[in-house]
Amino acid sequence: MDLNSLVEGYREDIINSTKEIIAIPSVQGEPLAGKPFGEGVAEALDYACNLARNLGFHVVDVDGYGAHAEIGEGDETLGILVHLDVVPAGEGWTYEPYSPQIHDGKLYGRGAIDDKGPTIAAMYAMKALLDSGVKLNKKVRMIFGTDEESGWEGMEYYLSKQPMPQFGIVPDGNYPVIHAEKGILTLAFKKEFNGAEHIASNIEGIKGGTRPNMVPDECLCVFSSPRDGDKVLTYLNTFREYTKCNIEADFNEAGGAVLRFMGKSAHASTPKKGVNAIAGTLGFLCSLGIGNSPMEQFITFLNDRIGPDFDGDGLGIKLEDNVSGKLTLNLGKIDIDKERGEAVINIRYPVEYKLDDIMNRIYKAIEGTDVEVEIQGHSAPLYVPEDHPLVQKLLKIYNEQTGQEAKPIAIGGGTYARATENTVAFGAQFPGRPEMAHQKDEYIEVEDLILNAKIYANAIYELTR
């Protein structure tokens, strides 16, 4: 039985199906009847279900919150957990994010690597097993998630209605196999200003970022009428030399101004790969010299305690362990006006620490600041020992298919592996490839897409024997 040859025979179908599902802008939207995460996500779920039916799978839709496609028989179930939603595309793409194109062997589009390309690869891997006629001793169930980028409500609902697989893989990470995922903590820092005057700077507001789990690539700062517009412009020109952000300024006749800081988006688990536009904005304002009003105190707090740093040192959480490495922090969103301010950060903390370890340090760091902190989301770390049978089987398959001698890895990203028991992330990003998840011009190399399908086909076969 040559599963790789079967997959190779689906090459054009894999590419075309990936293009078709990328073309659906499945960013979470306003809930509608039967479409809890909006029109785009519902359309992507319908597409995946219809494709699965056409491939010969048994499909069950769970009230629009999720669905599954199944093959095989047996008392145990291998789960393959994927997600169909994507983060917002943002601006500045070379090719339209929802008009997928292939250039220089790369298939471009939002969701190409996270997670639509890997989803399609895994579906055709299942088809290869179905077409091979091999008898599977376990069920294979692909579970379609719908809001992995936003809060996992869809997966929670699905699992409340359907039995949990006994074990599983998640094609939404990195090869060779991920045995540890850092804890993920989303916090909001808040401060009320009570309409206090902002005499020193006359800042009307600051707004930037779209998701905590994305490095923000744009931030706007609005001045009503700076006391000295020339000073702002002078400092702005000087500051340009010390920042990686691009900065645009628009001054009006009344002396007001809109400053636009433009950085580079990246996944929050790898913040150093991006350029944080919010951090650039805060750094500029503090270098300009601002006063001591409640708003300005909040701006200073954010710049001093977070700013451009990725390690959490300013909040007392510069931590690391031997399994998963260093804690990382991303300042993902900011919204400040004359009445109040809020900044949202995303923390990825090492697997040997607990939530209380992080929060107790943060509470201590903000004592006396009048800044409130609110936990907006938390997912505990995932850790599966390297010698676990599931990890070792997947590692063997990967090494056989690639000719490598790789070892299990730990990541800062969070996957659906946390949602079910005995589950690890397996692919779809190959070592040495640039991290494209959550970035503009996201792509997957066509040959990587096909190789993913081959690896998954062989892995499913070995796991269901």
mmCIF file of C-alpha atoms in Angstrom, residues 36-234:
data_model
loop_
_atom_site.group_PDB
_atom_site.id
_atom_site.type_symbol
_atom_site.label_atom_id
_atom_site.label_comp_id
_atom_site.label_asym_id
_atom_site.label_seq_id
_atom_site.Cartn_x
_atom_site.Cartn_y
_atom_site.Cartn_z
ATOM 1 C CA PRO A 36 -23.015 31.711 15.929
ATOM 2 C CA PHE A 37 -19.746 33.165 14.653
ATOM 3 C CA GLY A 38 -21.060 35.066 11.668
ATOM 4 C CA GLU A 39 -21.518 34.605 7.947
ATOM 5 C CA GLY A 40 -17.906 33.990 6.916
ATOM 6 C CA VAL A 41 -17.204 31.275 9.481
ATOM 7 C CA ALA A 42 -20.506 29.567 8.653
ATOM 8 C CA GLU A 43 -19.642 29.576 4.951
ATOM 9 C CA ALA A 44 -16.253 27.984 5.653
ATOM 10 C CA LEU A 45 -17.893 25.323 7.838
ATOM 11 C CA ASP A 46 -20.433 24.549 5.095
ATOM 12 C CA TYR A 47 -17.612 24.285 2.555
ATOM 13 C CA ALA A 48 -15.630 21.850 4.708
ATOM 14 C CA CYS A 49 -18.683 19.702 5.416
ATOM 15 C CA ASN A 50 -19.682 19.539 1.764
ATOM 16 C CA LEU A 51 -16.137 18.671 0.709
ATOM 17 C CA ALA A 52 -15.997 15.923 3.323
ATOM 18 C CA ARG A 53 -19.268 14.442 2.071
ATOM 19 C CA ASN A 54 -17.968 14.502 -1.499
ATOM 20 C CA LEU A 55 -14.830 12.696 -0.342
ATOM 21 C CA GLY A 56 -16.982 9.921 1.121
ATOM 22 C CA PHE A 57 -16.893 10.797 4.838
ATOM 23 C CA HIS A 58 -19.760 10.665 7.305
ATOM 24 C CA VAL A 59 -20.488 14.255 8.398
ATOM 25 C CA VAL A 60 -22.270 15.634 11.480
ATOM 26 C CA ASP A 61 -22.921 19.374 11.945
ATOM 27 C CA VAL A 62 -23.365 20.459 15.566
ATOM 28 C CA ASP A 63 -25.631 23.525 15.415
ATOM 29 C CA GLY A 64 -23.115 25.592 13.465
ATOM 30 C CA TYR A 65 -20.664 25.636 16.384
ATOM 31 C CA GLY A 66 -18.569 22.895 14.847
ATOM 32 C CA ALA A 67 -18.820 19.658 12.893
ATOM 33 C CA HIS A 68 -16.976 16.438 12.265
ATOM 34 C CA ALA A 69 -16.157 14.190 9.318
ATOM 35 C CA GLU A 70 -15.503 10.536 10.066
ATOM 36 C CA ILE A 71 -14.166 7.344 8.497
ATOM 37 C CA GLY A 72 -13.298 3.927 9.914
ATOM 38 C CA GLU A 73 -14.727 1.690 12.608
ATOM 39 C CA GLY A 74 -13.812 0.659 16.119
ATOM 40 C CA ASP A 75 -14.317 1.376 19.791
ATOM 41 C CA GLU A 76 -11.646 4.060 19.913
ATOM 42 C CA THR A 77 -11.528 7.343 18.028
ATOM 43 C CA LEU A 78 -8.526 9.235 16.717
ATOM 44 C CA GLY A 79 -9.394 12.919 16.668
ATOM 45 C CA ILE A 80 -7.921 15.341 14.136
ATOM 46 C CA LEU A 81 -8.731 18.824 15.405
ATOM 47 C CA VAL A 82 -8.572 21.717 12.943
ATOM 48 C CA HIS A 83 -10.001 25.219 12.748
ATOM 49 C CA LEU A 84 -11.629 27.096 9.895
ATOM 50 C CA ASP A 85 -11.648 30.636 11.294
ATOM 51 C CA VAL A 86 -8.853 33.108 10.586
ATOM 52 C CA VAL A 87 -7.549 36.331 12.106
ATOM 53 C CA PRO A 88 -8.270 39.624 10.305
ATOM 54 C CA ALA A 89 -6.123 40.121 7.225
ATOM 55 C CA GLY A 90 -5.098 43.719 7.850
ATOM 56 C CA GLU A 91 -3.595 45.869 5.129
ATOM 57 C CA GLY A 92 -0.468 45.920 3.014
ATOM 58 C CA TRP A 93 -0.711 42.521 1.309
ATOM 59 C CA THR A 94 1.149 41.960 -1.940
ATOM 60 C CA TYR A 95 -1.676 39.697 -3.134
ATOM 61 C CA GLU A 96 -5.287 39.973 -2.022
ATOM 62 C CA PRO A 97 -5.678 37.860 1.157
ATOM 63 C CA TYR A 98 -8.908 36.192 0.000
ATOM 64 C CA SER A 99 -7.951 35.788 -3.656
ATOM 65 C CA PRO A 100 -5.429 32.956 -3.299
ATOM 66 C CA GLN A 101 -2.625 32.855 -5.833
ATOM 67 C CA ILE A 102 0.493 30.774 -6.401
ATOM 68 C CA HIS A 103 3.778 32.576 -6.992
ATOM 69 C CA ASP A 104 7.229 30.975 -6.924
ATOM 70 C CA GLY A 105 5.779 27.770 -5.516
ATOM 71 C CA LYS A 106 3.991 29.515 -2.647
ATOM 72 C CA LEU A 107 0.214 29.570 -2.181
ATOM 73 C CA TYR A 108 -0.701 32.956 -0.694
ATOM 74 C CA GLY A 109 -3.809 33.845 1.301
ATOM 75 C CA ARG A 110 -5.104 34.369 4.820
ATOM 76 C CA GLY A 111 -5.335 30.943 6.442
ATOM 77 C CA ALA A 112 -2.910 29.257 4.032
ATOM 78 C CA ILE A 113 -0.795 27.915 6.916
ATOM 79 C CA ASP A 114 -3.146 28.706 9.822
ATOM 80 C CA ASP A 115 -5.121 26.521 9.470
ATOM 81 C CA LYS A 116 -6.886 25.983 6.140
ATOM 82 C CA GLY A 117 -4.026 24.495 4.141
ATOM 83 C CA PRO A 118 -3.250 21.892 6.834
ATOM 84 C CA THR A 119 -6.981 21.151 7.178
ATOM 85 C CA ILE A 120 -7.315 20.328 3.495
ATOM 86 C CA ALA A 121 -4.100 18.276 3.590
ATOM 87 C CA ALA A 122 -5.456 16.198 6.470
ATOM 88 C CA MET A 123 -8.797 15.696 4.699
ATOM 89 C CA TYR A 124 -7.100 14.274 1.617
ATOM 90 C CA ALA A 125 -4.916 12.141 3.875
ATOM 91 C CA MET A 126 -8.127 10.593 5.185
ATOM 92 C CA LYS A 127 -9.331 10.119 1.609
ATOM 93 C CA ALA A 128 -6.110 8.265 0.770
ATOM 94 C CA LEU A 129 -6.833 5.782 3.562
ATOM 95 C CA LEU A 130 -10.429 5.432 2.434
ATOM 96 C CA ASP A 131 -9.424 4.832 -1.188
ATOM 97 C CA SER A 132 -6.649 2.422 -0.219
ATOM 98 C CA GLY A 133 -9.223 -0.046 1.129
ATOM 99 C CA VAL A 134 -7.159 -0.671 4.271
ATOM 100 C CA LYS A 135 -9.209 -1.682 7.292
ATOM 101 C CA LEU A 136 -8.915 0.843 10.095
ATOM 102 C CA ASN A 137 -9.259 -0.563 13.618
ATOM 103 C CA LYS A 138 -10.263 2.813 15.005
ATOM 104 C CA LYS A 139 -12.526 5.622 13.918
ATOM 105 C CA VAL A 140 -10.844 8.692 12.468
ATOM 106 C CA ARG A 141 -12.775 11.862 13.194
ATOM 107 C CA MET A 142 -11.778 15.273 11.875
ATOM 108 C CA ILE A 143 -13.332 17.928 14.095
ATOM 109 C CA PHE A 144 -13.884 21.341 12.488
ATOM 110 C CA GLY A 145 -13.439 24.183 14.986
ATOM 111 C CA THR A 146 -14.936 27.568 14.292
ATOM 112 C CA ASP A 147 -13.488 30.144 16.708
ATOM 113 C CA GLU A 148 -10.025 28.949 17.645
ATOM 114 C CA GLU A 149 -8.665 32.458 17.117
ATOM 115 C CA SER A 150 -11.289 34.052 19.345
ATOM 116 C CA GLY A 151 -12.030 32.012 22.452
ATOM 117 C CA TRP A 152 -12.819 28.352 21.687
ATOM 118 C CA GLU A 153 -16.528 28.640 22.441
ATOM 119 C CA GLY A 154 -17.292 26.556 19.354
ATOM 120 C CA MET A 155 -15.062 23.668 20.431
ATOM 121 C CA GLU A 156 -16.451 23.767 23.963
ATOM 122 C CA TYR A 157 -19.990 23.575 22.592
ATOM 123 C CA TYR A 158 -19.086 20.775 20.187
ATOM 124 C CA LEU A 159 -17.488 18.674 22.938
ATOM 125 C CA SER A 160 -20.506 19.229 25.164
ATOM 126 C CA LYS A 161 -22.632 17.506 22.509
ATOM 127 C CA GLN A 162 -20.236 14.888 21.113
ATOM 128 C CA PRO A 163 -17.956 12.326 22.792
ATOM 129 C CA MET A 164 -14.330 13.252 23.209
ATOM 130 C CA PRO A 165 -11.811 11.261 21.128
ATOM 131 C CA GLN A 166 -9.539 8.947 23.108
ATOM 132 C CA PHE A 167 -6.459 10.563 21.553
ATOM 133 C CA GLY A 168 -5.616 12.895 18.734
ATOM 134 C CA ILE A 169 -3.435 15.177 16.659
ATOM 135 C CA VAL A 170 -3.744 18.840 15.733
ATOM 136 C CA PRO A 171 -2.404 19.927 12.306
ATOM 137 C CA ASP A 172 -1.921 23.498 13.506
ATOM 138 C CA GLY A 173 1.602 23.972 14.778
ATOM 139 C CA ASN A 174 5.137 22.944 13.948
ATOM 140 C CA TYR A 175 6.916 19.762 13.020
ATOM 141 C CA PRO A 176 8.348 17.413 14.081
ATOM 142 C CA VAL A 177 5.879 17.056 16.991
ATOM 143 C CA ILE A 178 4.978 19.448 19.810
ATOM 144 C CA HIS A 179 4.997 17.903 23.261
ATOM 145 C CA ALA A 180 4.683 21.143 25.264
ATOM 146 C CA GLU A 181 2.675 24.339 24.808
ATOM 147 C CA LYS A 182 3.104 27.327 27.078
ATOM 148 C CA GLY A 183 0.258 28.657 29.166
ATOM 149 C CA ILE A 184 -1.690 31.459 27.511
ATOM 150 C CA LEU A 185 -2.964 34.382 29.560
ATOM 151 C CA THR A 186 -4.817 37.430 28.239
ATOM 152 C CA LEU A 187 -5.031 40.415 30.587
ATOM 153 C CA ALA A 188 -6.582 43.859 30.328
ATOM 154 C CA PHE A 189 -5.066 46.794 32.218
ATOM 155 C CA LYS A 190 -7.699 49.460 32.891
ATOM 156 C CA LYS A 191 -7.811 52.935 34.372
ATOM 157 C CA GLU A 192 -10.636 55.469 34.737
ATOM 158 C CA PHE A 193 -9.741 59.127 34.112
ATOM 159 C CA ASN A 194 -13.030 60.702 35.209
ATOM 160 C CA GLY A 195 -12.834 63.399 32.583
ATOM 161 C CA ALA A 196 -9.642 64.888 34.003
ATOM 162 C CA GLU A 197 -7.907 67.482 31.835
ATOM 163 C CA HIS A 198 -4.821 66.470 29.875
ATOM 164 C CA ILE A 199 -3.112 69.850 29.908
ATOM 165 C CA ALA A 200 0.420 68.831 29.086
ATOM 166 C CA SER A 201 -0.219 66.895 25.915
ATOM 167 C CA ASN A 202 -3.840 67.450 24.830
ATOM 168 C CA ILE A 203 -4.108 63.842 23.708
ATOM 169 C CA GLU A 204 -7.611 63.058 22.509
ATOM 170 C CA GLY A 205 -7.125 59.330 22.240
ATOM 171 C CA ILE A 206 -5.008 56.340 21.244
ATOM 172 C CA LYS A 207 -6.292 53.264 19.440
ATOM 173 C CA GLY A 208 -4.447 50.304 18.004
ATOM 174 C CA GLY A 209 -4.432 46.552 17.462
ATOM 175 C CA THR A 210 -7.184 44.114 16.510
ATOM 176 C CA ARG A 211 -6.489 40.943 18.538
ATOM 177 C CA PRO A 212 -4.405 40.230 21.649
ATOM 178 C CA ASN A 213 -2.822 37.258 19.871
ATOM 179 C CA MET A 214 -1.421 39.441 17.076
ATOM 180 C CA VAL A 215 1.447 41.910 17.203
ATOM 181 C CA PRO A 216 -0.333 45.171 16.270
ATOM 182 C CA ASP A 217 0.803 46.672 12.999
ATOM 183 C CA GLU A 218 -1.018 49.995 13.369
ATOM 184 C CA CYS A 219 -1.761 52.513 16.115
ATOM 185 C CA LEU A 220 -3.326 55.969 15.899
ATOM 186 C CA CYS A 221 -2.746 58.829 18.326
ATOM 187 C CA VAL A 222 -4.953 61.928 18.064
ATOM 188 C CA PHE A 223 -3.994 65.326 19.506
ATOM 189 C CA SER A 224 -6.714 67.984 19.817
ATOM 190 C CA SER A 225 -4.295 70.941 19.696
ATOM 191 C CA PRO A 226 -0.759 70.390 20.935
ATOM 192 C CA ARG A 227 0.623 73.439 22.719
ATOM 193 C CA ASP A 228 3.525 73.418 20.325
ATOM 194 C CA GLY A 229 2.910 71.668 17.040
ATOM 195 C CA ASP A 230 6.466 72.378 15.937
ATOM 196 C CA LYS A 231 7.755 70.531 19.007
ATOM 197 C CA VAL A 232 5.652 67.479 18.146
ATOM 198 C CA LEU A 233 6.941 67.520 14.586
ATOM 199 C CA THR A 234 10.558 67.996 15.717
#
